[in-house]
Coordinates of C-alpha atoms in Angstrom, one line a residue:
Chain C
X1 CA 0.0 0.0 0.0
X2 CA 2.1 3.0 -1.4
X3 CA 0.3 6.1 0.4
X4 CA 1.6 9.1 -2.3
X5 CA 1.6 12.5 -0.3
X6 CA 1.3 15.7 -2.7
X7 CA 4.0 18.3 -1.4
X8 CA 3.2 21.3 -2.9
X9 CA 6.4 22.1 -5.0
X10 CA 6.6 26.0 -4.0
X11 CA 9.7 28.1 -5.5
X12 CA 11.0 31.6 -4.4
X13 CA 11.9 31.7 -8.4
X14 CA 8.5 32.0 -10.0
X15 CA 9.5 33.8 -13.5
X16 CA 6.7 36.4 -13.6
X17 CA 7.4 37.9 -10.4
X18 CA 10.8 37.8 -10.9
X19 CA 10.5 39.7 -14.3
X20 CA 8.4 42.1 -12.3
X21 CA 11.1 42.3 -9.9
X22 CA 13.4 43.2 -13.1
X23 CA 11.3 46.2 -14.2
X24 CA 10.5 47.6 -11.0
X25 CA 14.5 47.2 -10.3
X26 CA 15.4 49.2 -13.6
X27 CA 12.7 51.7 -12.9
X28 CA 14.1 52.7 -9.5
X29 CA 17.8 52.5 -11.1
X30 CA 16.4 55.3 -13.2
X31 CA 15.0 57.3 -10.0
X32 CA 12.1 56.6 -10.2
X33 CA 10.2 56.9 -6.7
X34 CA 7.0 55.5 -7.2
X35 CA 9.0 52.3 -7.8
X36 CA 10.8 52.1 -5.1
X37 CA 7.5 52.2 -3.2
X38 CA 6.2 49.5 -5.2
X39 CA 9.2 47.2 -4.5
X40 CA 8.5 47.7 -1.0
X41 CA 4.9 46.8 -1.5
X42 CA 6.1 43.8 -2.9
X43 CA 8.2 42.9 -0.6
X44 CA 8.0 44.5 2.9
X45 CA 5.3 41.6 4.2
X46 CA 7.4 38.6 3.7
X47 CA 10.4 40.2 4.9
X48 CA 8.3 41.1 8.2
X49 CA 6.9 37.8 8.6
X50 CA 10.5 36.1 7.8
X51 CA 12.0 38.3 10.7
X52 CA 9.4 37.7 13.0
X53 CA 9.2 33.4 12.7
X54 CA 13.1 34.1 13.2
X55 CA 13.2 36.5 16.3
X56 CA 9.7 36.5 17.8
X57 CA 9.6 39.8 18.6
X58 CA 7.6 42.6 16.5
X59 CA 9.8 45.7 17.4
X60 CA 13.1 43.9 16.3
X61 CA 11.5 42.4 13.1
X62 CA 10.4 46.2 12.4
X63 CA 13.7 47.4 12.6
X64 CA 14.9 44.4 10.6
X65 CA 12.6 44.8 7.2
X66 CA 13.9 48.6 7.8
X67 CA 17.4 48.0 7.8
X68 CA 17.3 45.4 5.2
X69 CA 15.0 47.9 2.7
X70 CA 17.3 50.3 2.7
X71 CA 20.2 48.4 2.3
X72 CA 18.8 47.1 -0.4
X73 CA 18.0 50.4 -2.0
X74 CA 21.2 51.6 -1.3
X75 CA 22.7 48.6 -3.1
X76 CA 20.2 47.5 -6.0
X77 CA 23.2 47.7 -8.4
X78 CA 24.8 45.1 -6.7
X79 CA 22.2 42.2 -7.3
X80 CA 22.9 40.0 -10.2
X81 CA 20.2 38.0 -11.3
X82 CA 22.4 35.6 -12.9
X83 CA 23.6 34.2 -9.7
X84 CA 20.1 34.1 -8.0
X85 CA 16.6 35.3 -7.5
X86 CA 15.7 38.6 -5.9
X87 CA 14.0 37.1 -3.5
X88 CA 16.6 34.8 -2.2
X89 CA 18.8 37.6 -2.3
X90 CA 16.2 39.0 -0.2
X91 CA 16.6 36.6 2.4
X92 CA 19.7 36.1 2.6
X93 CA 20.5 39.8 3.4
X94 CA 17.1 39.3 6.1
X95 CA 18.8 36.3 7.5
X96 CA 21.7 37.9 8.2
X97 CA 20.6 41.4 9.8
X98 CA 17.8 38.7 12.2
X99 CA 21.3 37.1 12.7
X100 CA 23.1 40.7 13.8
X101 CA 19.3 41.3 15.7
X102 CA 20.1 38.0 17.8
X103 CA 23.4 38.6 19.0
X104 CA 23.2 42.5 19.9
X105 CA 20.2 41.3 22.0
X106 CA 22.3 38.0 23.6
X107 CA 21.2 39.8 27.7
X108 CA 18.4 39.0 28.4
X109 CA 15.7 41.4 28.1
X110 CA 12.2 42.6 28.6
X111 CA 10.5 43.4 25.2
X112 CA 8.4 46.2 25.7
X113 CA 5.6 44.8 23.2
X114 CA 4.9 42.6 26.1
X115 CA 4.4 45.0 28.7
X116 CA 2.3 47.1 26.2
X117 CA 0.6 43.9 24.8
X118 CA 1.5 45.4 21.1
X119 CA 2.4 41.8 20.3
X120 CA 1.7 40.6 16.8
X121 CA -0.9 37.8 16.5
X122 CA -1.8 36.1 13.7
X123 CA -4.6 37.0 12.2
X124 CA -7.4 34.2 11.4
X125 CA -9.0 33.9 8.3
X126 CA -11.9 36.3 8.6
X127 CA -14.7 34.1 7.7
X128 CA -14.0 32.7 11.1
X129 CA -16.0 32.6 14.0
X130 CA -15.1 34.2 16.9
X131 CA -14.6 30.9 18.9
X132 CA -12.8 29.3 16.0
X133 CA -11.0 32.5 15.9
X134 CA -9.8 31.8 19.5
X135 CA -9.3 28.6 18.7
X136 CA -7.0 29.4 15.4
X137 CA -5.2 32.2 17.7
X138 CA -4.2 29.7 20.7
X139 CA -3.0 27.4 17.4
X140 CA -0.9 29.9 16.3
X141 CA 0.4 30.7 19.4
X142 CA 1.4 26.9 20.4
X143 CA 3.1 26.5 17.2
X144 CA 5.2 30.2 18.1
X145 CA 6.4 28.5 21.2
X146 CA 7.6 25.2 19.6
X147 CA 9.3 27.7 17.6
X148 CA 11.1 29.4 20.0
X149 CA 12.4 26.3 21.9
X150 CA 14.2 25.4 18.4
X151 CA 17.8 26.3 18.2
X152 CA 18.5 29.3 15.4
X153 CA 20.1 27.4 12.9
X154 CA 16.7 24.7 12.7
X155 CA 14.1 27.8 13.4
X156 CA 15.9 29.4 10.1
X157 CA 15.5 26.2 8.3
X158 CA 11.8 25.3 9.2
X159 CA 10.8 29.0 8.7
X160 CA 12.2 29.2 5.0
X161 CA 10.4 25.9 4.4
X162 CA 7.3 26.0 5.6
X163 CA 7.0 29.9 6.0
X164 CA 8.2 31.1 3.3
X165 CA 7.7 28.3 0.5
X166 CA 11.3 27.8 -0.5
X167 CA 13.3 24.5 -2.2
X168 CA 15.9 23.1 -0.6
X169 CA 17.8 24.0 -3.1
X170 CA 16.9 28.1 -2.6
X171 CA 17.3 27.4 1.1
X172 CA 21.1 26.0 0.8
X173 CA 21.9 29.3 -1.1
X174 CA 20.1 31.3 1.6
X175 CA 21.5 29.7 4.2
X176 CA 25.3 29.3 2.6
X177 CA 25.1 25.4 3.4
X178 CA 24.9 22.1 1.4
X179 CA 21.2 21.1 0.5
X180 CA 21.8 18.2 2.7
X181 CA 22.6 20.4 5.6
X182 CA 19.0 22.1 5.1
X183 CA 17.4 18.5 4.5
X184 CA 18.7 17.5 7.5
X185 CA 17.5 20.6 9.5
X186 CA 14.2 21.1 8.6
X187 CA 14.3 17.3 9.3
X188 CA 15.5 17.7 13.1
X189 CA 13.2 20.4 13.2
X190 CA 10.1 18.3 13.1
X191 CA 11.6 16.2 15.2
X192 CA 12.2 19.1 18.0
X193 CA 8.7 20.3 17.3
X194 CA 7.1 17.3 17.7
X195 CA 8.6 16.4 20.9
X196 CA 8.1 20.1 22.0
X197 CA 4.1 20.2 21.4
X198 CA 1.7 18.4 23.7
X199 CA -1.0 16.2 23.2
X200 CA -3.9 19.4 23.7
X201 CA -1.8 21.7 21.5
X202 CA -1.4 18.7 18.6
X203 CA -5.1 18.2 18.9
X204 CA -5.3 21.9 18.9
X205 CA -3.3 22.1 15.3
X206 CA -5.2 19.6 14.3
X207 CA -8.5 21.4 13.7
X208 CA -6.9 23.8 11.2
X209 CA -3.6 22.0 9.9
X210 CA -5.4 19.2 8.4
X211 CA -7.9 21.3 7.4
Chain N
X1 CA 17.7 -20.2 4.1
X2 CA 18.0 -16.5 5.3
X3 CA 16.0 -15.6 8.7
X4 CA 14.8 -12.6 9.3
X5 CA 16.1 -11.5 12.9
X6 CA 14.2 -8.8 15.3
X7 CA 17.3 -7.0 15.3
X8 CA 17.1 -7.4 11.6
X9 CA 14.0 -5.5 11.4
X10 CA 14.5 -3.0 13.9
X11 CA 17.6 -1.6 11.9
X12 CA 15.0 -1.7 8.9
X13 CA 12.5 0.4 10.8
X14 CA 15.4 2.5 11.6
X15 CA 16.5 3.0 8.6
X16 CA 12.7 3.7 7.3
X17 CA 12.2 6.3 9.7
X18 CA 15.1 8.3 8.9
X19 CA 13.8 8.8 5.5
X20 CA 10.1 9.6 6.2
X21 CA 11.2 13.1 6.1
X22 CA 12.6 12.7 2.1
X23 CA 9.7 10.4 1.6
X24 CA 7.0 13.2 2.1
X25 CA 9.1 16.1 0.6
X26 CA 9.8 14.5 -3.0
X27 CA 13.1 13.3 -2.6
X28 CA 13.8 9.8 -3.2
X29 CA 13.9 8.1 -6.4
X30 CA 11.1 5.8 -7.3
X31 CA 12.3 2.7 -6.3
X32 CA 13.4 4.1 -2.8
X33 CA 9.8 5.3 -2.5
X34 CA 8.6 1.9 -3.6
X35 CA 10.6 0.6 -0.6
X36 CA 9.1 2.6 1.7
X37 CA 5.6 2.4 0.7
X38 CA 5.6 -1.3 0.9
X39 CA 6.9 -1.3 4.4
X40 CA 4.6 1.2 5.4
X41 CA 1.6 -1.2 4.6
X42 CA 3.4 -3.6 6.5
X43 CA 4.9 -1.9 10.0
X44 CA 2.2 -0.5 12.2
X45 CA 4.8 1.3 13.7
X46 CA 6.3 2.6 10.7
X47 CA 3.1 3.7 9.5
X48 CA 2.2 5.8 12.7
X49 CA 5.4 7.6 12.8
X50 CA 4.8 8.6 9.1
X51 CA 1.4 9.3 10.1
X52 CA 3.2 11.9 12.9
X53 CA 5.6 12.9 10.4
X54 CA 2.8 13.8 7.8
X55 CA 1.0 15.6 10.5
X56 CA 3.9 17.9 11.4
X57 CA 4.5 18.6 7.8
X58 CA 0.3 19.8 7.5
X59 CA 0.7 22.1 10.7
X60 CA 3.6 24.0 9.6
X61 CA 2.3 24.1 6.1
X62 CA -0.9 25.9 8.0
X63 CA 0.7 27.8 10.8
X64 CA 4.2 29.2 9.5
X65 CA 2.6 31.5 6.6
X66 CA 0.4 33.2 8.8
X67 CA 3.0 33.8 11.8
X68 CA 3.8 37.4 11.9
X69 CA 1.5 38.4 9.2
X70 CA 2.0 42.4 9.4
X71 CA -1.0 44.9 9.9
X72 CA -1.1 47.7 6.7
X73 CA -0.3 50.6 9.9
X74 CA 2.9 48.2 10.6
X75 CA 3.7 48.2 6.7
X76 CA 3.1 52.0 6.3
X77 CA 5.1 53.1 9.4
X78 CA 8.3 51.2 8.3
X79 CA 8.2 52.7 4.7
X80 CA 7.9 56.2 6.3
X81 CA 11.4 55.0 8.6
X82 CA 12.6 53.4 5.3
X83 CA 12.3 57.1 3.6
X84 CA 13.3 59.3 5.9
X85 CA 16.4 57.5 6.3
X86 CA 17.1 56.9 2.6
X87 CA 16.5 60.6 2.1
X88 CA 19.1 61.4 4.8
X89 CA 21.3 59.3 3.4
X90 CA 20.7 60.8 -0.3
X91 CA 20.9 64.3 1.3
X92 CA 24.5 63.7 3.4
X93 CA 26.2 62.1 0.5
X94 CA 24.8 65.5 -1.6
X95 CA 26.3 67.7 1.4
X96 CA 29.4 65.8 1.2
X97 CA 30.2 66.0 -2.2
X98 CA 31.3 69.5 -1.8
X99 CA 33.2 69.3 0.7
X100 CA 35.1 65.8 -1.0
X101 CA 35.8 68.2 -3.9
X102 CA 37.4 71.0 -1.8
X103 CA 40.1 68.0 -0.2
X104 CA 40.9 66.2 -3.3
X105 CA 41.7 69.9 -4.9
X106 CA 43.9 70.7 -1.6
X107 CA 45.6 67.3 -1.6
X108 CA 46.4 67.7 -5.3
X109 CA 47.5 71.7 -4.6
X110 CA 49.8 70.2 -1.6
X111 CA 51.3 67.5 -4.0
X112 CA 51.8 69.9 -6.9
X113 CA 53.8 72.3 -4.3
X114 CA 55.8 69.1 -2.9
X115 CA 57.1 68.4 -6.4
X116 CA 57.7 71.8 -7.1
X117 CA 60.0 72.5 -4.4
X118 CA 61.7 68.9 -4.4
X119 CA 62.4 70.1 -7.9
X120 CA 63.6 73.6 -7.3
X121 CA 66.3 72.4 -4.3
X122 CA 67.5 70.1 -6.5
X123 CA 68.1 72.3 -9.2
X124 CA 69.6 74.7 -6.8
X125 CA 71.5 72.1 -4.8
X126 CA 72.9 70.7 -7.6
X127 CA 76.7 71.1 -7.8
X128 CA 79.3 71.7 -10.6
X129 CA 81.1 69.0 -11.0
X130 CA 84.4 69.2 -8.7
X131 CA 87.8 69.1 -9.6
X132 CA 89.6 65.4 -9.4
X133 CA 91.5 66.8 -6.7
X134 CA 88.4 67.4 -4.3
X135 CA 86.7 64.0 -5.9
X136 CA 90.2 62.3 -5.0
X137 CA 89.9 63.4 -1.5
X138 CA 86.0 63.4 -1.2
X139 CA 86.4 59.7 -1.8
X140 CA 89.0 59.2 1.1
X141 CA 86.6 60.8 3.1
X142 CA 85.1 57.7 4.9
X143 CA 82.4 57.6 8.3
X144 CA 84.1 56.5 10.9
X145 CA 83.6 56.0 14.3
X146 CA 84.6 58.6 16.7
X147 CA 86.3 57.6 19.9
X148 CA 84.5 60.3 21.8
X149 CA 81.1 59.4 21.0
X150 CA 80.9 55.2 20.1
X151 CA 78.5 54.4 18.2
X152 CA 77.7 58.1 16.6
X153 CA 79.1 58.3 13.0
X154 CA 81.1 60.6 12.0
X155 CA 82.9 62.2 9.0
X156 CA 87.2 61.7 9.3
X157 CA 89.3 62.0 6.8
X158 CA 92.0 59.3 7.2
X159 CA 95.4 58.8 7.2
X160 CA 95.7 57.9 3.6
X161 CA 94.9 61.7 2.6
X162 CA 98.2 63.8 2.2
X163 CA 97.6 67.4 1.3
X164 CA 100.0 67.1 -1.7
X165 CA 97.1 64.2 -2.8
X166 CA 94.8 66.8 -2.0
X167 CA 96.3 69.3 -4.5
X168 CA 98.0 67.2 -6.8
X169 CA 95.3 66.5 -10.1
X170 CA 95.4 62.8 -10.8
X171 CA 94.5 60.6 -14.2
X172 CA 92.8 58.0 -12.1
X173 CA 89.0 58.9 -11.9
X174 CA 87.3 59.7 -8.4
X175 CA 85.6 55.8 -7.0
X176 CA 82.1 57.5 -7.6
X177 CA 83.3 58.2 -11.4
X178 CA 84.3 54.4 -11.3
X179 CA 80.8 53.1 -10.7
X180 CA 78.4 52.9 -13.6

C-alpha cells in the first residue's frame, strides 16, 4: 500500500514575479520613486513575517525589514540575477541582519511589546467565527512557542520551508550550506517540534492543519 | 535459508524512519519510495510515525505563513522610517560632495607644491662638478667612528689623505666616477 503524499512544490523563483522584480528594479535605477515604493509593496510583508518566525519579537522584526529595505536600495546595483533570484537575495541579506538582531540582544531582556501587549498575532482567516477565531489564535500561538524552543540554525530552516515556500535548493543558497545540511535541518526540526508540542496543542493544530 | 532476525527489522525500521522526512518532501527516487511504501503497509509502527511525520508537515504548512502576518499601519510606518532615512542618506552624500571636492583639490594643490619645491632644491642644490683633486679626496673621506662618541658616525678623513694628494690632479677617476 504505497500512500503518495502531494507536497506542494513552492519556489521563491516563480518567472513572472521575478521579471516584475526586473522592471520595477530598472525603474528605480532610473530614480524613479514611485518604484521604489512598489518594490517595498512587494516585498516589505514577507520580509516582516521572515524576521518575525526568526526572532519573535515585533519591534526587532520592524527594525529588521527597515534595515534590510534600505540596504537594499542603497545597493540594488549590486544584485545580479544571474547568480540568483531577488527574493533569495532577499533573504539572505534578512537572514543575516535577524542574525546581527540575535546577538546584539544575547542579555536578556524585557521586550516592551509585552508589557504594552502590542504583540503581533496572527490574524485568522476572517470568515471565522469568533470561537474558532480563538481557537485558530491559541494554534498559532502553540506553534510560536515550539518555535522558540528550536535552536537558530533549525528555526531558520523550518521558517524558510514551511514559511516562506522555499526549495531546498533556494534554502542551501540562503542559508550558505549544502542542501543536505537544510534536508537535514528542517528534518531535526520536526523532530524538536514534535517532541516540544503536547498532546492538547497537537489536537489543537489539528482542527486547522489538516484542514 | 535467510532468517529474518528482530534485530534485523529494527535496523529496517530505523533506517525507514530516517527517510520519512525525504519520503514526504519529494526526494527519493522511485524505487526508494517503492521501498518505503511497501513497508509502510506492513509496519504498524512505521506507519504511525509517518502518520506523525505527515502531520507535522500539515501544521507547519498551516501555521508558518500566517506567523507574523503584518498589519497595513505596521507596513506603512516602516516605509515612512525606510524614507526618511534613505532621504538622509541621499541628502548627506549630496552635502558631502562639496566638501570631497574641496580635499581632493587641496591634496592635489599640496602635492603639486611638494614636487615643485623637491624640484627647485635640486636644481639649486645641484653642484658643478668638482675638480679630481676634491673628488680624490672626497672619496677618502670615509664615516668613521669617533672615539669620543661610540656608536655616533662621524665624517674623518683618514690617514691615507696627504695634502700634496689633495692638491696634486690625478689621471685616475674619483671611485664614484668608477661606478656605472
Amino acid at each position: 500500500m504505497a500512500r503518495r503524499v502531494a507536497h506542494p512544490a513552492r519556489s521563491a523563483r516563480d518567472p513572472s514575479e521575478e521579471a516584475r522584480f526586473q522592471d520595477l528594479i530598472a525603474r528605480c535605477q532610473q530614480g524613479d520613486q514611485a518604484a521604489y515604493e512598489a518594490l517595498y509593496n512587494a516585498v516589505a510583508s514577507d520580509i516582516y513575517r521572515l524576521a518575525y518566525s526568526l526572532l519573535l519579537h515585533p519591534q526587532d522584526s520592524e527594525d529588521v525589514v527597515q534595515e534590510v529595505m534600505v540596504y537594499v536600495f542603497r545597493s540594488l546595483r549590486q544584485f545580479d540575477p544571474k547568480r540568483g533570484s531577488f527574493r533569495t537575495w532577499l533573504y539572505t541579506i534578512t537572514v543575516s541582519r535577524c542574525r546581527n538582531a540575535r546577538r546584539r540582544k544575547w542579555l536578556p531582556t524585557v521586550a516592551l511589546s509585552s508589557l504594552l501587549s502590542t504583540k503581533s498575532e496572527p490574524r485568522a482567516p476572517s470568515s471565522q467565527s469568533p470561537e474558532a477565531a480563538v481557537a485558530w489564535r491559541d494554534a498559532c500561538e502553540s506553534i510560536e512557542r515550539a518555535l522558540s524552543k528550536l535552536s537558530p540554525r533549525l528555526r531558520e530552516a523550518v521558517v524558510l520551508r514551511y514559511g516562506q515556500g522555499l526549495t531546498y535548493r533556494e534554502m542551501a543558497e540562503v542559508l550558505d550550506c549544502p542542501q543536505k545540511t537544510a534536508e537535514s535541518r528542517v528534518r531535526l526540526a520536526h523532530e524538536a517540534l514534535r517532541n516540544s508540542l503536547s498532546e492538547v496543542e497537537l489536537g489543537l493544530l489539528e482542527e486547522f492543519g489538516s484542514a | 535459508m535467510f532468517l529474518r532476525t528482530d534485530d534485523d527489522k529494527t535496523m529496517r525500521c530505523r533506517d525507514i524512519r530516517r527517510q520519512l522526512h525525504a519520503y514526504l518532501s519529494g526526494q527519493l527516487t522511485p524505487a526508494q519510495r517503492l521501498r518505503i511504501g511497501r513497508h509502510l503497509a506492513q509496519c504498524e509502527r512505521c506507519y504511525a510515525a509517518f502518520q506523525a511525520e505527515l502531520a507535522t508537515v500539515r501544521h507547519l504548512e498551516a501555521y508558518l505563513p500566517a506567523l507574523g502576518r503584518p498589519s497595513a499601519a505596521q507596513l506603512a510606518r516602516i516605509w515612512q522610517n525606510v524614507k526618511a532615512q534613505t532621504r538622509q542618506t541621499s541628502a548627506r552624500r549630496a552635502d558631502s560632495r562639496p566638501a570631497g571636492a574641496l580635499l581632493t583639490l587641496t591634496l592635489a594643490l599640496v602635492c603639486a607644491a611638494f614636487i615643485f619645491r623637491g624640484s627647485l632644491s635640486i636644481a639649486v642644490a645641484a653642484p658643478l662638478p668638482p675638480s679630481p683633486a676634491i673628488a680624490r679626496a672626497t672619496a677618502t673621506l670615509l664615516f668613521t667612528e669617533t672615539p669620543e662618541s661610540p656608536g655616533v658616525a662621524s665624517i674623518r678623513p683618514t690617514a691615507s689623505l696627504t695634502a700634496a694628494q689633495a692638491r696634486l690632479p690625478s689621471a685616475a677617476p674619483a671611485p664614484s666616477a668608477r661606478k656605472p
